[in-house]
Every structure is written in C-alpha cells, then in structure tokens.
Coordinates of C-alpha atoms in Angstrom, one line a residue:
M1 CA 17.9 -10.3 -52.4
E2 CA 16.8 -6.6 -50.9
F3 CA 13.2 -7.2 -50.5
I4 CA 12.3 -10.6 -50.3
S5 CA 13.7 -13.2 -47.6
W6 CA 12.8 -16.8 -47.2
T7 CA 13.5 -19.6 -44.7
K8 CA 12.5 -23.5 -45.1
E9 CA 10.4 -25.3 -43.0
D10 CA 8.8 -29.0 -43.5
G11 CA 9.1 -28.8 -47.2
V12 CA 8.1 -25.2 -47.2
A13 CA 9.8 -22.0 -48.5
I14 CA 8.2 -19.1 -46.4
A15 CA 9.0 -16.1 -48.0
A16 CA 8.3 -12.4 -46.9
I17 CA 7.8 -9.4 -49.1
N18 CA 9.5 -6.4 -46.9
R19 CA 9.4 -2.9 -48.9
P20 CA 8.0 -0.3 -46.4
P21 CA 5.8 0.9 -45.9
A22 CA 3.5 -0.3 -48.4
N23 CA 5.7 -3.1 -50.0
A24 CA 5.0 -1.5 -53.3
L25 CA 6.0 -3.4 -56.5
S26 CA 9.0 -1.6 -57.7
R27 CA 10.8 -3.3 -61.1
S28 CA 13.4 -4.4 -58.6
L29 CA 10.8 -6.4 -56.2
I30 CA 9.1 -7.8 -59.4
L31 CA 12.8 -9.3 -60.6
E32 CA 13.4 -10.9 -56.8
V33 CA 9.7 -12.5 -57.8
D34 CA 11.6 -14.0 -60.4
E35 CA 14.7 -14.7 -58.4
L36 CA 12.9 -16.3 -55.7
L37 CA 12.1 -18.9 -57.6
N38 CA 15.2 -19.5 -59.4
Q39 CA 16.4 -20.3 -55.7
V40 CA 13.8 -22.4 -55.3
E41 CA 13.5 -24.2 -58.4
H42 CA 16.2 -27.0 -57.9
D43 CA 15.9 -27.3 -54.0
E44 CA 14.7 -30.7 -53.5
E45 CA 14.1 -29.7 -50.1
V46 CA 11.2 -27.2 -51.0
R47 CA 8.2 -28.5 -52.4
V48 CA 5.5 -25.7 -51.6
I49 CA 6.3 -21.8 -51.5
L50 CA 4.3 -19.8 -49.3
L51 CA 4.4 -16.0 -50.0
H52 CA 3.2 -13.2 -47.7
G53 CA 3.9 -9.3 -46.8
E54 CA 5.9 -8.0 -44.0
G55 CA 4.3 -4.9 -42.0
R56 CA 0.7 -3.8 -42.5
F57 CA 0.1 -5.1 -46.0
F58 CA 0.6 -7.6 -48.6
S59 CA 1.2 -5.3 -51.3
A60 CA -0.9 -2.1 -51.6
G61 CA 0.1 -1.8 -55.6
A62 CA 2.8 -0.8 -58.0
D63 CA 5.2 1.6 -57.3
I64 CA 3.4 4.9 -58.6
K65 CA 6.7 7.1 -58.5
E66 CA 8.9 4.7 -61.1
F67 CA 5.8 5.5 -63.5
T68 CA 7.4 9.2 -63.4
A69 CA 10.3 8.1 -64.8
V70 CA 8.7 6.3 -67.9
N71 CA 8.7 8.8 -71.3
S72 CA 6.7 7.0 -73.5
G73 CA 3.8 4.3 -74.2
E74 CA 6.4 2.4 -75.8
E75 CA 8.4 2.0 -72.6
F76 CA 5.2 1.6 -70.5
S77 CA 4.1 -1.3 -72.4
K78 CA 7.3 -3.1 -72.2
L79 CA 7.1 -2.5 -68.3
S80 CA 3.9 -4.2 -68.3
A81 CA 4.8 -6.9 -70.5
S82 CA 8.1 -7.8 -68.3
G83 CA 5.9 -7.8 -65.1
Q84 CA 3.5 -10.3 -67.0
K85 CA 6.2 -12.8 -67.9
V86 CA 7.1 -12.8 -64.1
F87 CA 3.5 -13.6 -63.1
E88 CA 3.0 -16.4 -65.8
R89 CA 6.4 -17.9 -64.4
V90 CA 4.6 -17.6 -61.1
E91 CA 1.3 -19.2 -62.5
S92 CA 3.1 -22.1 -64.2
F93 CA 5.8 -22.9 -62.0
H94 CA 5.9 -26.6 -61.0
K95 CA 6.0 -26.0 -57.1
P96 CA 2.7 -24.7 -55.8
V97 CA 2.9 -20.9 -54.9
I98 CA 0.3 -19.7 -52.2
A99 CA -0.4 -16.0 -51.3
A100 CA -1.1 -15.1 -47.6
I101 CA -3.0 -12.1 -47.6
H102 CA -3.4 -9.7 -45.1
G103 CA -4.0 -5.8 -44.8
A104 CA -4.5 -5.2 -48.7
A105 CA -3.7 -6.4 -51.9
L106 CA -4.3 -3.8 -54.5
G107 CA -3.0 -3.2 -58.2
G108 CA -0.1 -5.0 -58.8
G109 CA -0.1 -6.9 -55.6
L110 CA -3.3 -8.4 -56.5
E111 CA -2.1 -9.3 -59.6
L112 CA 0.9 -10.9 -58.3
A113 CA -1.7 -13.0 -55.7
M114 CA -3.8 -13.8 -58.7
S115 CA -0.8 -15.7 -60.5
C116 CA -0.2 -17.5 -57.5
H117 CA -1.9 -20.9 -57.1
M118 CA -4.2 -20.7 -54.1
R119 CA -5.0 -17.1 -52.0
F120 CA -5.7 -17.3 -48.3
V121 CA -6.7 -13.9 -46.9
T122 CA -7.8 -12.4 -43.5
E123 CA -11.5 -11.7 -43.3
N124 CA -10.7 -7.9 -43.1
A125 CA -8.4 -8.0 -45.9
K126 CA -9.0 -5.5 -48.7
L127 CA -8.3 -6.6 -52.5
G128 CA -9.1 -4.5 -55.7
L129 CA -7.5 -3.0 -59.0
P130 CA -7.7 0.7 -58.4
E131 CA -5.9 1.6 -61.7
L132 CA -8.7 3.5 -62.9
Q133 CA -8.6 6.1 -60.3
L134 CA -5.0 7.1 -61.8
G135 CA -6.3 7.1 -65.5
L136 CA -4.8 3.8 -66.1
I137 CA -5.7 0.3 -66.4
P138 CA -4.3 -2.9 -64.7
G139 CA -1.0 -3.7 -66.4
F140 CA 0.3 -7.4 -65.1
A141 CA -2.9 -9.7 -66.5
G142 CA -5.2 -7.8 -63.9
T143 CA -7.8 -7.7 -66.6
Q144 CA -7.7 -11.2 -67.6
R145 CA -7.1 -13.0 -64.8
L146 CA -9.8 -11.1 -62.2
P147 CA -12.8 -12.4 -64.6
R148 CA -11.5 -16.0 -64.6
Y149 CA -12.2 -15.8 -60.7
V150 CA -14.9 -13.6 -60.2
G151 CA -16.8 -13.6 -63.4
V152 CA -16.8 -11.0 -66.1
A153 CA -19.6 -8.9 -64.5
K154 CA -18.1 -8.6 -60.9
A155 CA -14.7 -8.0 -62.2
A156 CA -16.4 -5.1 -64.8
E157 CA -17.6 -3.7 -61.4
M158 CA -14.3 -3.8 -59.3
L159 CA -12.4 -2.6 -62.2
L160 CA -14.7 0.4 -63.4
T161 CA -15.5 1.4 -59.8
S162 CA -12.1 0.8 -58.2
D163 CA -13.9 -0.5 -55.5
P164 CA -12.0 -3.3 -53.2
I165 CA -13.9 -6.2 -51.7
S166 CA -13.1 -7.5 -48.2
G167 CA -11.3 -10.9 -47.7
T168 CA -14.5 -12.6 -46.7
E169 CA -16.4 -11.2 -50.2
A170 CA -13.1 -12.6 -51.9
A171 CA -13.6 -16.1 -50.7
Q172 CA -17.4 -15.8 -51.5
Y173 CA -16.7 -14.9 -55.1
G174 CA -13.7 -17.4 -55.4
L175 CA -11.0 -14.9 -55.9
A176 CA -9.5 -16.3 -52.6
N177 CA -9.7 -19.9 -51.5
R178 CA -10.6 -19.1 -47.6
A179 CA -10.8 -16.3 -45.2
F180 CA -9.5 -16.4 -41.8
A181 CA -9.1 -14.2 -38.8
E182 CA -6.1 -12.2 -39.0
E183 CA -4.1 -14.0 -35.9
D184 CA -4.7 -17.2 -37.8
L185 CA -4.0 -16.5 -41.3
I186 CA -0.2 -17.6 -41.4
K187 CA -0.8 -20.5 -39.6
Q188 CA -3.6 -21.8 -41.3
A189 CA -1.9 -21.3 -44.6
L190 CA 1.3 -22.6 -43.7
S191 CA -0.7 -26.1 -42.5
I192 CA -2.1 -26.1 -46.1
A193 CA 1.2 -25.8 -47.5
K194 CA 2.5 -28.4 -45.4
K195 CA -0.2 -30.8 -46.1
I196 CA 0.8 -30.2 -49.8
A197 CA 4.6 -30.8 -49.6
K198 CA 3.9 -34.1 -48.6
K199 CA 2.4 -35.2 -51.9
S200 CA 4.2 -36.4 -54.7
P201 CA 6.3 -33.8 -56.5
V202 CA 5.6 -35.4 -59.5
A203 CA 1.9 -35.9 -59.1
V204 CA 1.9 -32.0 -58.2
K205 CA 3.4 -30.7 -61.0
A206 CA 1.4 -32.7 -63.4
A207 CA -2.0 -31.3 -61.5
I208 CA -0.3 -27.9 -62.0
D209 CA 0.2 -28.4 -65.7
M210 CA -3.4 -29.8 -66.0
L211 CA -5.0 -26.7 -64.3
Q212 CA -3.1 -24.5 -67.0
Y213 CA -4.9 -26.4 -69.5
A214 CA -8.3 -26.0 -67.6
K215 CA -7.5 -22.3 -67.7
H216 CA -6.2 -21.6 -71.2
A217 CA -7.2 -24.8 -73.6
S218 CA -10.7 -26.2 -74.4
Y219 CA -11.9 -29.2 -72.9
F220 CA -11.1 -31.7 -75.4
E221 CA -7.2 -30.6 -75.5
G222 CA -7.6 -30.6 -71.7
V223 CA -8.4 -34.4 -71.6
E224 CA -6.3 -35.4 -74.1
A225 CA -3.5 -33.7 -72.1
E226 CA -4.6 -35.2 -68.8
A227 CA -4.8 -39.0 -70.1
Q228 CA -1.0 -38.3 -71.3
S229 CA -0.1 -37.2 -68.2
F230 CA -2.1 -39.5 -66.4
G231 CA 0.2 -42.6 -68.3
T232 CA 3.7 -40.5 -67.6
V233 CA 2.8 -39.9 -63.8
F234 CA 1.9 -43.7 -63.4
E235 CA 5.3 -44.8 -64.5
S236 CA 7.3 -42.7 -61.9
E237 CA 8.5 -44.5 -58.7
D238 CA 6.2 -42.2 -56.9
A239 CA 3.2 -43.5 -58.1
K240 CA 4.5 -46.9 -57.4
E241 CA 5.2 -46.0 -53.5
G242 CA 1.8 -44.2 -53.3
I243 CA 0.4 -47.4 -54.4
Q244 CA 2.2 -49.5 -52.3
A245 CA 1.8 -47.4 -49.1
F246 CA -2.0 -47.4 -49.7
L247 CA -1.9 -51.4 -49.8
E248 CA 0.6 -51.5 -47.1
K249 CA -2.0 -48.9 -45.1
R250 CA 1.0 -46.5 -44.5
E251 CA 1.8 -43.1 -45.0
A252 CA 3.8 -42.7 -48.5
Q253 CA 7.3 -41.0 -48.4
F254 CA 7.5 -39.6 -52.1
K255 CA 11.0 -38.4 -53.6
G256 CA 10.0 -36.4 -56.3
K257 CA 10.9 -39.4 -59.0

C-alpha cells in the first residue's frame, strides 16, 4: 500500500495513515483502508487494529481536489456510496478497529474515525464536519453517525455551523472514548488495544455483532439475537478455556476457536 503501513505488536496491528501534508482521504486512500482489512482479516496474530495518522493530523478531510474531476451529481453519489461501503465494513469488522486521533479529524477523516469501534483523542484535537462551508454535506455517513454519538441537537449545531469541537469536548459528548495529553495518546491507546487483544476473538466478534444490533435494530431484535449468540459462544473452545481458567485462578489462553 502507498498511504497506509502497519506493523504487529502483541496482537495489535498498528496502522499509520501517511499522505502528507494533511492525510486527506483520496479515493486511493479509502481503498487502502479496505485493503488493510483484507490483510489483517485472516491473520491470526492480529486481533485488534489501531489506526492513527502520521504527521500533524489524523486526517483533515476528503481530498477536495478530486471533487473537481467529478462531472455529475450521479457520479458524486457513487463516490459517496463507495466510501460508505468501506466505512460500513470498518464498523462491522469482526476485529475491533480503534482510532487514535491527534491534530484534526475533519470531514471524511472524522467519518472514518466514527466508523471505528472506539476513538481516543488528544485533548487539543479538533473534530468536526465542515462540509457546509463548501456548500456540500458529509457524504460518508457523517450525517447519520454523528447524531448517534452526540445527539441530534449537538449534531445539528456541529453540522450547520461547521464549528469543530476539541478532543476534550468530544470525550464529554461521547464522540470519543477518552482524551489524553498528546504525548500519551499512542501509548494509552495501544495499552487498551493490547488489553482487548487478550480477550477471546470468538467473544469479541460476537460482542461487535451485538453492538450493531444496538445501533440499528429494535431492543427486542437485539435481545433475541443476544440470546442466540450467547449460546453459540458458550459452545466455543474459548468459553471452556475462559471458565476453566477462572476456576483455576489463572490467565486464560484464548485461541479464537
């Protein structure tokens, strides 16, 4: 890949976006997010993905220069749908994807971050959807995900004013899980990622699936699915190992089976 590189450490794929100067989301970069998932999907040594940006930003937004090559609304809609498809894959991916955000996550950059399962930010990071300043609206599901995190009223304010919020505010509103000092961001996010990587991959995948029900289905559909998943997970080797390890007062050794 040209714009994303990654390494492995204790069950975590540490992936870096590197497209200077602002890590703008070009079509090619969005396709590389999809390719990153392809590369880690069947790698048994990778149980969690930690995504961050090199340089000054996580991602300052979509590559606006590419918009000038779009000739019709229909083509623009197809561009939107293709990006949405990749970000939906991130959101439903069976291995947790964690975004570590410094500098700025704006426009498409924030839309990518919102598709991740968790977001950790620096206190002084800037998060926002400024598309209305261009006479546009967000196109990678930003209008749909943002209200789910911060509520409709705050989402309306952020969308209609184009004003970003700080990392500290993002954590207060629920857009980010936690805010850290800049020098601590990667260390703290990696520590949390490694903690998750020690859990049963079978149970982690089931938990991610259930969170999708919580976001998109009714309560009754969710609890019905949970009961079915509970039984399926119980039959796994990981569940037997986890229960036995608890009784023997030792750390469980999960194998994802």
